[in-house]
Amino acid sequence: MSKGSFPKWCLLNLAPPAAAFVIRMLGRLMRLETVGGEVPRSFVERGEYPILAFWHDQLLLMVLGYTGPGSKILISASKDGELIARVMHRFGMGAVRGSSNRGGRAAFRELVALGKESVDLVVTPDGPKGPRHQVKDGVVQLARLTGRGVVPMAFACSRGHRFASWDRFLLPYPFGRGVFAFGPPLYHAEGESVEQFRARIQEAMKENLERAESRLTSYGLSAV
């Protein structure tokens, strides 16, 4: 192993288990609850599989709020994406690698093909580069072509740190309260334009995040 490859090897092989440990510890040290958990459960009971959609900044703890039997999550083909994919693998989640500027078309075709299989599909509609909290074409076209319902998912917490990244990535702190929220599924309607469907998903994502934040408010807490 060359000197230059050793730091990369350490990063790819030591960072994922460390990150998975941190995620699990946060789950144990926070008071977590779920609003709208009947939505993903109803898919399981019917033997159907949704497209789960959440904003990029809420990625870290989403594996703790996921209740389905398995999934394939769209992750960028970047070096950061490789780390994320390896962390997700430790929670039993598979990855489809690609983004708008690298391998995106092949990844999208793979997701459409997976839409015929017994797996949930997971996307961050504003990833990997934003604009923040803005639904882009990918999830809209994926739902239209597969006929699957888009289930908005959100996470809000009372203690944490926002990084100065494009998405203001959220790092929850221990001993705070966290809320996962699921909204009703959205299906592409016959005759509905792409823009109309995108607007419906955008509004549903906004309302679902507000649902999680309002639960914190009910405890006299504010969302980070």
CSV table of C-alpha atoms in Angstrom, one decimal, residues 34-220:
chain,number,residue,atom,x,y,z
A,34,THR,CA,-42.4,9.4,15.2
A,35,VAL,CA,-45.4,11.3,13.9
A,36,GLY,CA,-47.3,9.7,11.1
A,37,GLY,CA,-45.7,6.3,11.4
A,38,GLU,CA,-48.8,4.6,10.2
A,39,VAL,CA,-48.0,5.9,6.7
A,40,PRO,CA,-44.9,3.7,6.1
A,41,ARG,CA,-46.5,0.8,8.1
A,42,SER,CA,-49.5,0.9,5.7
A,43,PHE,CA,-47.2,0.2,2.8
A,44,VAL,CA,-45.7,-2.7,4.5
A,45,GLU,CA,-49.1,-4.1,5.4
A,46,ARG,CA,-50.2,-3.8,1.7
A,47,GLY,CA,-47.0,-5.3,0.4
A,48,GLU,CA,-46.2,-2.1,-1.5
A,49,TYR,CA,-43.1,0.0,-1.6
A,50,PRO,CA,-42.9,3.8,-1.6
A,51,ILE,CA,-40.4,6.5,-2.6
A,52,LEU,CA,-39.2,8.0,0.7
A,53,ALA,CA,-38.1,11.7,0.3
A,54,PHE,CA,-36.4,13.9,2.8
A,55,TRP,CA,-34.1,17.0,2.6
A,56,HIS,CA,-30.4,16.5,2.4
A,57,ASP,CA,-29.6,18.4,5.6
A,58,GLN,CA,-31.6,15.8,7.7
A,59,LEU,CA,-29.7,12.8,6.4
A,60,LEU,CA,-27.7,11.8,9.5
A,61,LEU,CA,-30.4,10.2,11.7
A,62,MET,CA,-32.9,9.1,9.0
A,63,VAL,CA,-31.8,5.5,9.3
A,64,LEU,CA,-33.2,5.5,12.8
A,65,GLY,CA,-36.6,6.7,11.7
A,66,TYR,CA,-36.9,4.3,8.8
A,67,THR,CA,-39.4,1.4,9.4
A,68,GLY,CA,-39.6,-0.5,6.2
A,69,PRO,CA,-38.1,-3.9,5.2
A,70,GLY,CA,-35.2,-2.6,3.2
A,71,SER,CA,-34.3,0.1,0.7
A,72,LYS,CA,-32.1,1.5,-2.0
A,73,ILE,CA,-31.0,5.0,-1.4
A,74,LEU,CA,-29.7,7.4,-4.1
A,75,ILE,CA,-26.2,8.6,-3.1
A,76,SER,CA,-23.8,10.7,-5.1
A,77,ALA,CA,-20.8,9.2,-6.8
A,78,SER,CA,-18.4,11.5,-5.0
A,79,LYS,CA,-15.9,10.5,-2.3
A,80,ASP,CA,-18.3,11.8,0.3
A,81,GLY,CA,-21.0,9.7,-1.2
A,82,GLU,CA,-18.8,6.6,-0.9
A,83,LEU,CA,-18.5,7.2,2.9
A,84,ILE,CA,-22.2,7.7,3.2
A,85,ALA,CA,-22.9,4.5,1.2
A,86,ARG,CA,-20.7,2.5,3.5
A,87,VAL,CA,-22.4,3.9,6.6
A,88,MET,CA,-25.8,3.1,5.1
A,89,HIS,CA,-24.7,-0.4,4.4
A,90,ARG,CA,-24.1,-0.9,8.1
A,91,PHE,CA,-27.8,-0.3,8.6
A,92,GLY,CA,-28.9,-2.7,5.9
A,93,MET,CA,-29.5,-0.1,3.2
A,94,GLY,CA,-28.2,-0.5,-0.3
A,95,ALA,CA,-27.0,2.4,-2.5
A,96,VAL,CA,-27.5,3.5,-6.1
A,97,ARG,CA,-24.6,5.8,-7.0
A,98,GLY,CA,-25.0,8.8,-9.1
A,99,SER,CA,-25.9,12.5,-9.2
A,100,SER,CA,-26.9,15.2,-11.6
A,101,ASN,CA,-23.3,15.9,-12.6
A,102,ARG,CA,-21.8,12.4,-12.4
A,103,GLY,CA,-23.5,9.1,-13.4
A,104,GLY,CA,-26.9,10.6,-13.0
A,105,ARG,CA,-28.6,9.0,-16.0
A,106,ALA,CA,-27.4,5.5,-15.2
A,107,ALA,CA,-28.4,5.9,-11.6
A,108,PHE,CA,-31.9,7.1,-12.6
A,109,ARG,CA,-32.4,4.2,-15.0
A,110,GLU,CA,-31.3,1.8,-12.1
A,111,LEU,CA,-33.9,3.4,-9.8
A,112,VAL,CA,-36.6,3.1,-12.4
A,113,ALA,CA,-35.7,-0.6,-12.8
A,114,LEU,CA,-35.7,-1.1,-9.0
A,115,GLY,CA,-39.2,0.4,-9.0
A,116,LYS,CA,-40.4,-3.0,-10.2
A,117,GLU,CA,-38.7,-4.8,-7.3
A,118,SER,CA,-39.6,-5.3,-3.7
A,119,VAL,CA,-37.5,-2.5,-2.2
A,120,ASP,CA,-38.2,1.0,-1.0
A,121,LEU,CA,-36.5,3.8,-2.9
A,122,VAL,CA,-35.0,6.7,-1.0
A,123,VAL,CA,-34.0,10.1,-2.4
A,124,THR,CA,-33.1,13.6,-1.2
A,125,PRO,CA,-35.0,15.8,-3.7
A,126,ASP,CA,-32.6,18.8,-3.1
A,127,GLY,CA,-29.4,16.8,-3.2
A,128,PRO,CA,-26.5,16.6,-3.8
A,129,LYS,CA,-25.8,20.3,-4.4
A,130,GLY,CA,-29.1,22.2,-3.9
A,131,PRO,CA,-30.7,24.6,-4.0
A,132,ARG,CA,-31.6,23.9,-0.4
A,133,HIS,CA,-35.1,22.5,0.2
A,134,GLN,CA,-36.1,22.8,-3.4
A,135,VAL,CA,-37.6,19.7,-5.2
A,136,LYS,CA,-35.8,18.9,-8.4
A,137,ASP,CA,-36.9,16.8,-11.3
A,138,GLY,CA,-35.5,13.4,-10.2
A,139,VAL,CA,-38.1,12.4,-7.6
A,140,VAL,CA,-40.9,13.8,-9.8
A,141,GLN,CA,-39.9,11.7,-12.8
A,142,LEU,CA,-39.2,8.7,-10.7
A,143,ALA,CA,-42.7,8.7,-9.2
A,144,ARG,CA,-44.2,9.3,-12.6
A,145,LEU,CA,-42.4,6.5,-14.3
A,146,THR,CA,-42.7,3.9,-11.6
A,147,GLY,CA,-46.3,4.8,-10.4
A,148,ARG,CA,-45.0,4.7,-6.8
A,149,GLY,CA,-46.2,7.1,-4.1
A,150,VAL,CA,-43.8,9.7,-2.8
A,151,VAL,CA,-43.8,9.7,1.1
A,152,PRO,CA,-42.4,12.9,2.6
A,153,MET,CA,-40.1,12.2,5.6
A,154,ALA,CA,-38.7,14.8,7.9
A,155,PHE,CA,-36.6,15.1,11.1
A,156,ALA,CA,-36.4,18.0,13.5
A,157,CYS,CA,-34.6,18.2,16.8
A,158,SER,CA,-34.3,20.6,19.8
A,159,ARG,CA,-30.5,20.5,20.2
A,160,GLY,CA,-27.9,20.5,17.5
A,161,HIS,CA,-25.5,22.3,15.2
A,162,ARG,CA,-26.0,23.6,11.7
A,163,PHE,CA,-22.9,23.5,9.5
A,164,ALA,CA,-22.0,26.3,7.1
A,165,SER,CA,-22.6,24.0,4.0
A,166,TRP,CA,-25.0,24.6,1.2
A,167,ASP,CA,-27.7,22.5,2.9
A,168,ARG,CA,-26.9,23.7,6.5
A,169,PHE,CA,-26.3,20.1,7.4
A,170,LEU,CA,-27.8,19.2,10.8
A,171,LEU,CA,-25.8,17.4,13.5
A,172,PRO,CA,-28.2,16.6,16.4
A,173,TYR,CA,-26.8,16.8,19.9
A,174,PRO,CA,-27.3,14.2,22.7
A,175,PHE,CA,-30.0,14.6,25.3
A,176,GLY,CA,-32.3,16.6,23.1
A,177,ARG,CA,-35.7,15.6,21.7
A,178,GLY,CA,-36.0,14.5,18.1
A,179,VAL,CA,-39.1,14.0,15.9
A,180,PHE,CA,-39.5,12.0,12.7
A,181,ALA,CA,-42.5,12.8,10.6
A,182,PHE,CA,-44.1,11.1,7.6
A,183,GLY,CA,-46.7,12.7,5.4
A,184,PRO,CA,-49.4,11.1,3.2
A,185,PRO,CA,-48.1,9.6,-0.1
A,186,LEU,CA,-48.4,11.6,-3.3
A,187,TYR,CA,-49.1,9.9,-6.6
A,188,HIS,CA,-48.7,11.4,-10.1
A,189,ALA,CA,-52.2,12.1,-11.4
A,190,GLU,CA,-53.2,11.3,-15.0
A,191,GLY,CA,-52.9,14.5,-17.1
A,192,GLU,CA,-50.9,16.3,-14.4
A,193,SER,CA,-47.9,18.2,-15.6
A,194,VAL,CA,-44.4,17.7,-14.2
A,195,GLU,CA,-44.5,21.2,-12.8
A,196,GLN,CA,-47.8,20.7,-11.1
A,197,PHE,CA,-46.7,17.4,-9.5
A,198,ARG,CA,-43.4,19.0,-8.4
A,199,ALA,CA,-45.4,21.9,-6.7
A,200,ARG,CA,-47.5,19.4,-4.8
A,201,ILE,CA,-44.4,17.5,-3.6
A,202,GLN,CA,-42.7,20.8,-2.6
A,203,GLU,CA,-45.7,21.8,-0.5
A,204,ALA,CA,-46.1,18.4,1.1
A,205,MET,CA,-42.4,18.4,2.0
A,206,LYS,CA,-42.8,21.8,3.6
A,207,GLU,CA,-45.9,20.8,5.5
A,208,ASN,CA,-44.3,17.6,6.8
A,209,LEU,CA,-41.2,19.4,8.2
A,210,GLU,CA,-43.6,21.9,9.9
A,211,ARG,CA,-45.4,18.9,11.3
A,212,ALA,CA,-42.2,17.6,13.0
A,213,GLU,CA,-41.3,21.1,14.2
A,214,SER,CA,-44.8,21.7,15.6
A,215,ARG,CA,-44.5,18.6,17.7
A,216,LEU,CA,-41.3,20.1,19.3
A,217,THR,CA,-43.3,23.3,19.8
A,218,SER,CA,-45.9,21.4,21.7
A,219,TYR,CA,-43.2,20.6,24.3
A,220,GLY,CA,-42.2,24.2,24.5
